[in-house]
PDB file of C-alpha atoms and ligand atoms in Angstrom:
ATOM      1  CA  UNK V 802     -34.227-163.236 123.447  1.00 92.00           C
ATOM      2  CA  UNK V 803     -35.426-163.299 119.457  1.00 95.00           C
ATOM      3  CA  UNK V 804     -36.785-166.715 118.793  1.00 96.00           C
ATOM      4  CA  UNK V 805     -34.053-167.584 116.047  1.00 94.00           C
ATOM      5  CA  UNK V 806     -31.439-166.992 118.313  1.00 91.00           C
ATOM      6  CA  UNK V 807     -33.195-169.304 121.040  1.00 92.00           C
ATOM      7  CA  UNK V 808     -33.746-171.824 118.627  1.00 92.00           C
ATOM      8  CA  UNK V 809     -30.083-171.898 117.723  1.00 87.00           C
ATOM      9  CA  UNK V 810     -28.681-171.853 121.336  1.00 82.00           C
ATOM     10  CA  UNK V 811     -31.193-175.136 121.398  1.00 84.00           C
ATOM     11  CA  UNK V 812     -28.811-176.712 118.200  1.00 79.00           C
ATOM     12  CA  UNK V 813     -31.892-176.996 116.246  1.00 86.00           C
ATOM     13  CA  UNK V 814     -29.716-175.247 112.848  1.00 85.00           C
ATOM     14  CA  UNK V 815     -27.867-172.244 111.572  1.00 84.00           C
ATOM     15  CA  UNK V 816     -29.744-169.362 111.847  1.00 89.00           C
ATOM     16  CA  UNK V 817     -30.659-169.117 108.578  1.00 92.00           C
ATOM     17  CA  UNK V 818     -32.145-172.958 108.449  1.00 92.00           C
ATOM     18  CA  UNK V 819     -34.248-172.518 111.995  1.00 94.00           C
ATOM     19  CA  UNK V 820     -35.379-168.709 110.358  1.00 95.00           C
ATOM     20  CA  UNK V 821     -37.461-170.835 107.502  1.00 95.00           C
ATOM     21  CA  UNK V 822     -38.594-173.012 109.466  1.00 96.00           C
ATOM     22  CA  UNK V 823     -40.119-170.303 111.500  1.00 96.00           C
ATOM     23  CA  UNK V 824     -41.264-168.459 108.501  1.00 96.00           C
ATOM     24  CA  UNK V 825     -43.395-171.854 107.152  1.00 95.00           C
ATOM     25  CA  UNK V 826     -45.236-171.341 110.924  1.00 95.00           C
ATOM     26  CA  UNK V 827     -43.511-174.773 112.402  1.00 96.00           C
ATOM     27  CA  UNK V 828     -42.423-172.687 115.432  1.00 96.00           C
ATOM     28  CA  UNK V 829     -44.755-171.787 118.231  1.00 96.00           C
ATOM     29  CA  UNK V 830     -44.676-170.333 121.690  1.00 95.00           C
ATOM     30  CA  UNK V 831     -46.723-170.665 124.061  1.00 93.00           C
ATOM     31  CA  UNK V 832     -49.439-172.510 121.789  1.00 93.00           C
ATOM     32  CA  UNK V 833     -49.676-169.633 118.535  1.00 94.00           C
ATOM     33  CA  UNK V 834     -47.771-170.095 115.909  1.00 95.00           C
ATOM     34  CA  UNK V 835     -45.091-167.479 115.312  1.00 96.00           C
ATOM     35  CA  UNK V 836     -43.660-166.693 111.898  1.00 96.00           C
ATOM     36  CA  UNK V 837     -41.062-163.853 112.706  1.00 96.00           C
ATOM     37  CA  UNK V 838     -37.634-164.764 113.310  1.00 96.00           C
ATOM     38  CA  UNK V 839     -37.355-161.599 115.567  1.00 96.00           C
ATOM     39  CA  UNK V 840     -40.172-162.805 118.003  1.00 95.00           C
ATOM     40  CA  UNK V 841     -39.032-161.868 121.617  1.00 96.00           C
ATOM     41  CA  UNK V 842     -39.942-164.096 123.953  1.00 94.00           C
ATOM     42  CA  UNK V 843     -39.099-165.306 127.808  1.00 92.00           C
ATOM     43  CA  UNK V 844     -36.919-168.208 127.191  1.00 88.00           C
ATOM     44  CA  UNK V 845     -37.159-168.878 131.269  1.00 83.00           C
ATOM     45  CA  UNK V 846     -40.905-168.726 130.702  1.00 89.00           C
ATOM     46  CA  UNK V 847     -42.463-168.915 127.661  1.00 92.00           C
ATOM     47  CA  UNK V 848     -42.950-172.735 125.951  1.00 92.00           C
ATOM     48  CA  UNK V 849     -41.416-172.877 122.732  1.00 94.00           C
ATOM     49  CA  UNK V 850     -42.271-175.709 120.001  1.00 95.00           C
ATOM     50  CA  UNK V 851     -40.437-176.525 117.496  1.00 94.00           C
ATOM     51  CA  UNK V 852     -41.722-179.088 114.516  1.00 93.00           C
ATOM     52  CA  UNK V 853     -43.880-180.406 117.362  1.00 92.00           C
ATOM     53  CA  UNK V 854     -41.393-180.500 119.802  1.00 91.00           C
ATOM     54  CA  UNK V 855     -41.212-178.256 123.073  1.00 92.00           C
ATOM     55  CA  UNK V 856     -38.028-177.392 124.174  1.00 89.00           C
ATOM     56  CA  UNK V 857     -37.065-176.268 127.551  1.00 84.00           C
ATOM     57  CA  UNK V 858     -33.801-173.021 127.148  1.00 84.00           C
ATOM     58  CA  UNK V 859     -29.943-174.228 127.746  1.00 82.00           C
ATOM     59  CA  UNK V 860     -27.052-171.929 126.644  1.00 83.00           C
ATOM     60  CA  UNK V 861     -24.636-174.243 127.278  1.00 90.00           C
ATOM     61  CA  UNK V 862     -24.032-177.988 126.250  1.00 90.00           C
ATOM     62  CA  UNK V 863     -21.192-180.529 127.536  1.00 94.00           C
ATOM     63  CA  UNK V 864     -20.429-183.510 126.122  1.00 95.00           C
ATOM     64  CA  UNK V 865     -17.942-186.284 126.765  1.00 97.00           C
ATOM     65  CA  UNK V 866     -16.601-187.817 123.535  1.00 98.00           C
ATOM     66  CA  UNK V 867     -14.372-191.040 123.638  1.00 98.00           C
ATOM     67  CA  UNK V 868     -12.248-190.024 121.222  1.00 98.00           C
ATOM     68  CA  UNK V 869     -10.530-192.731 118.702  1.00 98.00           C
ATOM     69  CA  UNK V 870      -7.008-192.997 117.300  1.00 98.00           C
ATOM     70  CA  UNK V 871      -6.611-191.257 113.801  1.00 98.00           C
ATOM     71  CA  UNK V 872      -9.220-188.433 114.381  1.00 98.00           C
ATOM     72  CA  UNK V 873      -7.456-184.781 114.886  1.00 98.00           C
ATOM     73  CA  UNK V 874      -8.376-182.590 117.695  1.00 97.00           C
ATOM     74  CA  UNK V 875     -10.199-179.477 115.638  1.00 94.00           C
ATOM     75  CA  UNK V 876     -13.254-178.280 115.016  1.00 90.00           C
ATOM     76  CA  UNK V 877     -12.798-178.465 110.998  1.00 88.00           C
ATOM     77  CA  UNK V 878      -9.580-179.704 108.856  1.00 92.00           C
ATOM     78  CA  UNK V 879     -10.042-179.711 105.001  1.00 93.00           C
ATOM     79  CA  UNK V 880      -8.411-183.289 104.872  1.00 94.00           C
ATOM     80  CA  UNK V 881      -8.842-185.241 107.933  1.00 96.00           C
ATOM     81  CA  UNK V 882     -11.962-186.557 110.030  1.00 96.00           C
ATOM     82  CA  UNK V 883     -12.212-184.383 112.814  1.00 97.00           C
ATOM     83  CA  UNK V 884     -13.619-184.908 116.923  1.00 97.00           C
ATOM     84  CA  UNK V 885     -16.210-182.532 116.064  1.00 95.00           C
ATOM     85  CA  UNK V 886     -17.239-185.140 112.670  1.00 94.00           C
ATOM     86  CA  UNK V 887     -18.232-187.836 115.526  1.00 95.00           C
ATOM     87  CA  UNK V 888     -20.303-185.335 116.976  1.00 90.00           C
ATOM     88  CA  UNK V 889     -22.411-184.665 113.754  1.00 78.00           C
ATOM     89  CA  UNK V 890     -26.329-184.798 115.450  1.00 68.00           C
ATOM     90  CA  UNK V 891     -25.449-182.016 118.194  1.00 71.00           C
ATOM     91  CA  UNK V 892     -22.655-180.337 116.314  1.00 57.00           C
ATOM     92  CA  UNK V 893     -24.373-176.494 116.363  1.00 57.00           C
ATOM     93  CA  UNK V 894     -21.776-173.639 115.957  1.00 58.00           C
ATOM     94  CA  UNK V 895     -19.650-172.768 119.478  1.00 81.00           C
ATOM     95  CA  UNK V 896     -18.845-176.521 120.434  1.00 90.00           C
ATOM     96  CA  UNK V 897     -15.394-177.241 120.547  1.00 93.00           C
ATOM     97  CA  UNK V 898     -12.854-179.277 122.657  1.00 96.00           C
ATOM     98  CA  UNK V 899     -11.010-178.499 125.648  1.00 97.00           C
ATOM     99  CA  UNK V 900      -7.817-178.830 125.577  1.00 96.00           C
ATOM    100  CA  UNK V 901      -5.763-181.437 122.354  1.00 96.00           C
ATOM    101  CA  UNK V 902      -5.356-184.708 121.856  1.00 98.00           C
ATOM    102  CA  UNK V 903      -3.031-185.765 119.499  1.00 98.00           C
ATOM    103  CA  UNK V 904      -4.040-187.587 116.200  1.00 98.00           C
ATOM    104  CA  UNK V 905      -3.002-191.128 117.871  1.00 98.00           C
ATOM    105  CA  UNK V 906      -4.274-190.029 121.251  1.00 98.00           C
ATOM    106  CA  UNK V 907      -7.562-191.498 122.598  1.00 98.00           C
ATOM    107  CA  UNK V 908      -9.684-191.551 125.380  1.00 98.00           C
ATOM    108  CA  UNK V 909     -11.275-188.738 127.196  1.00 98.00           C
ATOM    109  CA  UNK V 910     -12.380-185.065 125.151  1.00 98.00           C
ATOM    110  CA  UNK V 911     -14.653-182.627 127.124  1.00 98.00           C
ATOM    111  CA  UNK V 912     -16.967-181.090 123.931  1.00 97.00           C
ATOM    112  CA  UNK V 913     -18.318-177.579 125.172  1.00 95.00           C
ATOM    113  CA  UNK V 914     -19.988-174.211 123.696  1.00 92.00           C
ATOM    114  CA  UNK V 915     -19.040-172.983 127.513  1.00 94.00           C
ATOM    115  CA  UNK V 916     -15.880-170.648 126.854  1.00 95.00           C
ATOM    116  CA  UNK V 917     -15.799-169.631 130.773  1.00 96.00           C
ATOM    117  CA  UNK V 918     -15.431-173.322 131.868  1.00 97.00           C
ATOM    118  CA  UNK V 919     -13.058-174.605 128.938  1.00 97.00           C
ATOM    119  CA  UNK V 920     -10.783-171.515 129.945  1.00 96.00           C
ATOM    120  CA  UNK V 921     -10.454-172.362 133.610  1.00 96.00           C
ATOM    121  CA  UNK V 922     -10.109-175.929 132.952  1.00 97.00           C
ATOM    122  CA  UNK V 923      -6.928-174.833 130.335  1.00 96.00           C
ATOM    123  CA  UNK V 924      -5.829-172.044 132.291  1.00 93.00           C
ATOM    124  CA  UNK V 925      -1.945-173.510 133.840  1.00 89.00           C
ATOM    125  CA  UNK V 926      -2.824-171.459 136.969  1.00 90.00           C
ATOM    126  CA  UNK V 927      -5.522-173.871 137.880  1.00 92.00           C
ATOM    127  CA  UNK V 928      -3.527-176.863 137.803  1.00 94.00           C
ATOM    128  CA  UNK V 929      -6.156-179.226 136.751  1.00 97.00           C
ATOM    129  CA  UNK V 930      -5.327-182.842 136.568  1.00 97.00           C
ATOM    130  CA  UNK V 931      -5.036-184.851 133.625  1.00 98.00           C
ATOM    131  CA  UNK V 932      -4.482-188.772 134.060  1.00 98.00           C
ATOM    132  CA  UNK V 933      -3.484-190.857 131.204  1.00 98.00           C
ATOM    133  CA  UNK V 934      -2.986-194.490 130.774  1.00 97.00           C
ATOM    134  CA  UNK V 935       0.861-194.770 129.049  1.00 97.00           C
ATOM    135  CA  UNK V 936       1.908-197.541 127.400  1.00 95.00           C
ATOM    136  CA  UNK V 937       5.538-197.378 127.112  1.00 93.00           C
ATOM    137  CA  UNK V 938       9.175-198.880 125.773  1.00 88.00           C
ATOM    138  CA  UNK V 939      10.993-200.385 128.928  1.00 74.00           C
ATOM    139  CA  UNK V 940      11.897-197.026 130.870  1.00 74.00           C
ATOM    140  CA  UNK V 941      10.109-197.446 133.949  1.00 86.00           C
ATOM    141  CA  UNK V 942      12.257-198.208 136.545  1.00 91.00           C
ATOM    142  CA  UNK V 943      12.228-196.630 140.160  1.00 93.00           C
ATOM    143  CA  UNK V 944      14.847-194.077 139.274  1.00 94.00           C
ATOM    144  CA  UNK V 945      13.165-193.001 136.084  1.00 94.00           C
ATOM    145  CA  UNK V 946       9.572-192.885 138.372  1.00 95.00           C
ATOM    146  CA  UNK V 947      11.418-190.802 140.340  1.00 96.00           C
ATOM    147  CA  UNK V 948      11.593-187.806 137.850  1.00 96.00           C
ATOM    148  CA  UNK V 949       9.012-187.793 135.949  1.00 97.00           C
ATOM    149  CA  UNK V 950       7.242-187.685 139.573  1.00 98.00           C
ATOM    150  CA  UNK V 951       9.791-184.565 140.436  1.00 97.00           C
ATOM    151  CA  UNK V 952      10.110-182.581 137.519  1.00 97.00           C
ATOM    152  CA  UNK V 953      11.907-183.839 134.213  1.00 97.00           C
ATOM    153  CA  UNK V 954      13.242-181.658 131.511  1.00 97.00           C
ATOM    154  CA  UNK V 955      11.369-181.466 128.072  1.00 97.00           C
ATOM    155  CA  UNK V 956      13.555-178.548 126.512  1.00 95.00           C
ATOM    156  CA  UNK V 957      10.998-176.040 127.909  1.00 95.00           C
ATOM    157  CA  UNK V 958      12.084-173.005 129.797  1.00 94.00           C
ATOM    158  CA  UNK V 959      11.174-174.759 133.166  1.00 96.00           C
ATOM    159  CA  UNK V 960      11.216-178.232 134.637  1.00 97.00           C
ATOM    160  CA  UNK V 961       7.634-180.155 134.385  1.00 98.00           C
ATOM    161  CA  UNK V 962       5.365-179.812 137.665  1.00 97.00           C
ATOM    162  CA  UNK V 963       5.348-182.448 140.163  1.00 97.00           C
ATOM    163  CA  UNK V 964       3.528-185.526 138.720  1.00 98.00           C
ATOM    164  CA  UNK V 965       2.139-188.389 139.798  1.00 98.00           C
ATOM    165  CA  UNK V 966       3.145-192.351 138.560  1.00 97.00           C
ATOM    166  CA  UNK V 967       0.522-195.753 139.047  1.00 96.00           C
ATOM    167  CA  UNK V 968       2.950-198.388 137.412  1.00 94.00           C
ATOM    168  CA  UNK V 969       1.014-201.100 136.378  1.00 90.00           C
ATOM    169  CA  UNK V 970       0.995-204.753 135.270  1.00 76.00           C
ATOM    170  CA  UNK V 971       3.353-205.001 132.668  1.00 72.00           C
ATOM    171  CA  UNK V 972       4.209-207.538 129.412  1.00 68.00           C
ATOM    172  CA  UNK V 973       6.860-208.569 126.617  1.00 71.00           C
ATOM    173  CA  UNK V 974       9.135-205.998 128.136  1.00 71.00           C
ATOM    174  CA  UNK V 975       6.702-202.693 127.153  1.00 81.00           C
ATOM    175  CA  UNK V 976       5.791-201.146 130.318  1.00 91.00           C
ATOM    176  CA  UNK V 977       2.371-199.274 131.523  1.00 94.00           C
ATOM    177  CA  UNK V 978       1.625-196.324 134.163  1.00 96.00           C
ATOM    178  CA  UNK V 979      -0.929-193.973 135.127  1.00 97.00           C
ATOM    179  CA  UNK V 980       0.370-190.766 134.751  1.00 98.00           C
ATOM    180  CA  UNK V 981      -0.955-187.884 136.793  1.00 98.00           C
ATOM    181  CA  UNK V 982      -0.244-184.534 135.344  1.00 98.00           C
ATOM    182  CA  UNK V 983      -1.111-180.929 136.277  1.00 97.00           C
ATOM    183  CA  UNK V 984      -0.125-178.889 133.128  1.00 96.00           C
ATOM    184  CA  UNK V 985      -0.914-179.194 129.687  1.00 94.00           C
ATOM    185  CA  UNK V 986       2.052-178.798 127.560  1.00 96.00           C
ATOM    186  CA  UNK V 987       2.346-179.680 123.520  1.00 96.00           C
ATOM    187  CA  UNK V 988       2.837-183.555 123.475  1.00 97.00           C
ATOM    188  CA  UNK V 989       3.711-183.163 126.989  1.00 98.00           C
ATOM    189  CA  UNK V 990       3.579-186.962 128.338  1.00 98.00           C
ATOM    190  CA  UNK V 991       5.609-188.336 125.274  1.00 98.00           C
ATOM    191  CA  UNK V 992       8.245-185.458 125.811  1.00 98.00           C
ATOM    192  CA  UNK V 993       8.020-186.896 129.826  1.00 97.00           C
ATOM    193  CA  UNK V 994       8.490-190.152 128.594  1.00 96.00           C
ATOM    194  CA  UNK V 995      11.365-189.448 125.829  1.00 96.00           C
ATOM    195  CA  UNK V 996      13.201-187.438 128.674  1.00 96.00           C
ATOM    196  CA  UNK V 997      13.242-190.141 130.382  1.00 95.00           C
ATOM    197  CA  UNK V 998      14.670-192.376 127.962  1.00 93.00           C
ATOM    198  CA  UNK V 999      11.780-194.180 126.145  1.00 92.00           C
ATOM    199  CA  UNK V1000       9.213-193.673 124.054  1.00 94.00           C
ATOM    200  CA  UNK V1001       5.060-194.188 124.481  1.00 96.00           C
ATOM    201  CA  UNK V1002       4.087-196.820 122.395  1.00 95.00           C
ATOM    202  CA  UNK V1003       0.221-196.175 123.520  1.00 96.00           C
ATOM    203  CA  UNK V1004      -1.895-192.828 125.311  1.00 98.00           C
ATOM    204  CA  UNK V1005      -5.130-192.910 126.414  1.00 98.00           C
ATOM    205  CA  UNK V1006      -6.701-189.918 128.632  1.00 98.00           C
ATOM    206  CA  UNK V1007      -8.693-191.422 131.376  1.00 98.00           C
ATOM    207  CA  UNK V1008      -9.619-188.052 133.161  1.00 98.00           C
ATOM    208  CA  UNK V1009      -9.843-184.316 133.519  1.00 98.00           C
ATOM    209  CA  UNK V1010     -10.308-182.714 136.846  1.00 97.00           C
ATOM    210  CA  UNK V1011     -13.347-184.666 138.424  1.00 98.00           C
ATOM    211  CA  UNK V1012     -14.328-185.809 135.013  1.00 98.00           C
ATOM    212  CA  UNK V1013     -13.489-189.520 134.166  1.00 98.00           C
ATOM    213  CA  UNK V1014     -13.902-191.284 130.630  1.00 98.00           C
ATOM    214  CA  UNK V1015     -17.202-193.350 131.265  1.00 97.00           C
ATOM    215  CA  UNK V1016     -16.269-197.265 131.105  1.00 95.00           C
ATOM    216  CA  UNK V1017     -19.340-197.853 128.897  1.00 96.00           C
ATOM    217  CA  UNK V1018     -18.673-195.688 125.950  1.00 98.00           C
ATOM    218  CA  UNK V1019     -17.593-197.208 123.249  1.00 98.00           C
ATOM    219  CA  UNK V1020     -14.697-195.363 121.185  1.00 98.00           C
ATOM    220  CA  UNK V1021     -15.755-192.831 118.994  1.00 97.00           C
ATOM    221  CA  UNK V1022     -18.913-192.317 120.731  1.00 96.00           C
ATOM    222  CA  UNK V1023     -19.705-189.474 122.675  1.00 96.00           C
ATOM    223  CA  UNK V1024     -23.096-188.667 125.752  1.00 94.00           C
ATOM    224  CA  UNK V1025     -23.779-185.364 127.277  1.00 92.00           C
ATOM    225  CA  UNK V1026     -22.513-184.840 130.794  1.00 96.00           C
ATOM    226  CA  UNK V1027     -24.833-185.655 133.683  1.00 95.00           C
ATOM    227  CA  UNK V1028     -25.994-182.403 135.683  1.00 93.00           C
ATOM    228  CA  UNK V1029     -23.249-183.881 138.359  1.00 97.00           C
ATOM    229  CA  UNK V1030     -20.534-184.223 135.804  1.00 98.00           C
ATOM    230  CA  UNK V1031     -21.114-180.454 135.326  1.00 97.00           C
ATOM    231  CA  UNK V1032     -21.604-178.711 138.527  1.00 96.00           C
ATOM    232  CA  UNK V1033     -18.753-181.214 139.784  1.00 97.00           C
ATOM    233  CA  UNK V1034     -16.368-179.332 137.127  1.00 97.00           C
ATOM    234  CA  UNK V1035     -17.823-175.926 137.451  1.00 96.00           C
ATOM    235  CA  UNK V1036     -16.758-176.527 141.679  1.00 95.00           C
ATOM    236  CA  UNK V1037     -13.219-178.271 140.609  1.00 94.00           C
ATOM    237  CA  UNK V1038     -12.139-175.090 138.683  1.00 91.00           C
ATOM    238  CA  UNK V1039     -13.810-172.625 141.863  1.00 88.00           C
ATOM    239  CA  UNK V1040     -11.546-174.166 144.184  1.00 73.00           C
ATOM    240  CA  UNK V1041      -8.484-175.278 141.940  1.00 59.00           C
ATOM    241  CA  UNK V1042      -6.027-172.513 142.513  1.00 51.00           C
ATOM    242  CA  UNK V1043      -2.360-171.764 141.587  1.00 44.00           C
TER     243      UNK V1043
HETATM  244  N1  URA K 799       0.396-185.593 126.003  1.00 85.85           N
HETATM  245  C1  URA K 799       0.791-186.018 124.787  1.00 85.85           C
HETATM  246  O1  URA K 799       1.978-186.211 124.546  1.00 85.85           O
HETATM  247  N2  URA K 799      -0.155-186.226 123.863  1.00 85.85           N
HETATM  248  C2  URA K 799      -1.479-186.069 124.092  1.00 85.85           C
HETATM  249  O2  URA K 799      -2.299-186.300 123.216  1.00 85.85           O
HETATM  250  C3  URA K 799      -1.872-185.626 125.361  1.00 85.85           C
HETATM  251  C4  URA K 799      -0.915-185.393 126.302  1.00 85.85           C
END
């Protein structure tokens, strides 16, 4: 691999920001400075520094963002703030989110350069769950449970899949569920909800296959998966099938 290239793959800049770097001789591998950009070197193998700093090769990142109302699920948008804006310290070029959240949406984005996983985890053959916390205008009553459970109609072609409903505590007449979903349709849960005869008043994604917003993580703030997080996603979409 050319040392540019592995430097970028590490996030360290755009190619042409890590190539002067190289060129003022703040790179070095394996101990001797190196001032070509086209350097080929072992990246499982050789020690790379970089302003000091030795990095060890990844290809791929992962990174859990909890995402806050009013930010818009897209890598750039000439007007409004972005996911990929809260992101700004690791934001190299190939990260983007899996899957949408709408504008007022928050809670749980999986941030990724891994194309392979963020295409299984979208793909509606693998049937990955999605839970969200609803808040809701007074709809939820056991009949109304009932069919957003079984399949409601949204104006698609076909009736949604079989869902799954935790009502919870409720107040001044709103009403709140966990809603359990296997496909990932535009605005799908508020087109659930509206069939249904109400409206969501509040949407919060707690979860995507075996990956659950972490409790601690204040909104708008975003880690980088654990090595568990990730090989318990790369398993999920293995054995997820149609
Ligand atoms: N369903 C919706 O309606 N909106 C979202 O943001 C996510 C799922």
């Amino acid at each position: 691999m050319r040392l540019d290239k592995f430097l970028c793959d590490m996030q360290l800049g755009s190619r042409s920001q890590v190539r002067n770097v190289i060129k003022k001789g703040l790179v070095s591998v394996n101990g001797v400075p190196v001032k070509s950009p086209d350097w080929k070197l072992n990246e499982k193998q050789d020690i790379v520094a970089y302003m000091g700093e030795t990095y060890t090769y990844r290809q791929f990142y992962y990174y859990m963002l909890h995402k806050p109302a009013g930010v818009v699920t897209a890598t750039q948008d000439r007007h409004m703030t972005t996911v990929m804006d809260l992101l700004p310290a690791v934001c190299g070029k190939d990260l983007s989110p899996v899957g949408r959240l709408d504008r007022d949406t928050e809670g749980l984005l999986l941030i990724t350069n891994d194309g392979e996983l963020a295409h299984k985890l979208l793909s509606p053959r693998k049937h990955v769950e999605k839970t969200y916390y609803v808040e809701c205008s007074g709809v939820l009553t056991a009949e109304t449970i009932n069919l957003l459970e079984n399949g409601v109609d949204i104006g698609d072609e076909e009736l949604t899949r079989p869902a799954r409903v935790k009502l919870m505590a409720q107040s001044d007449g709103s009403y709140a569920m966990e809603l359990t979903i296997t496909e990932g349709r535009f605005h799908q849960v508020k087109r659930m909800v509206q069939a249904v005869g109400g409206s969501v008043t509040y949407l919060k994604r707690l979860s995507l296959g075996t990956l659950c917003l972490d409790d601690g993580l204040p909104k708008g703030s975003y880690r980088p998966l654990t090595e568990k997080e990730i090989s318990d996603l790369k398993q999920l979409t293995t054995i997820t099938s149609a």
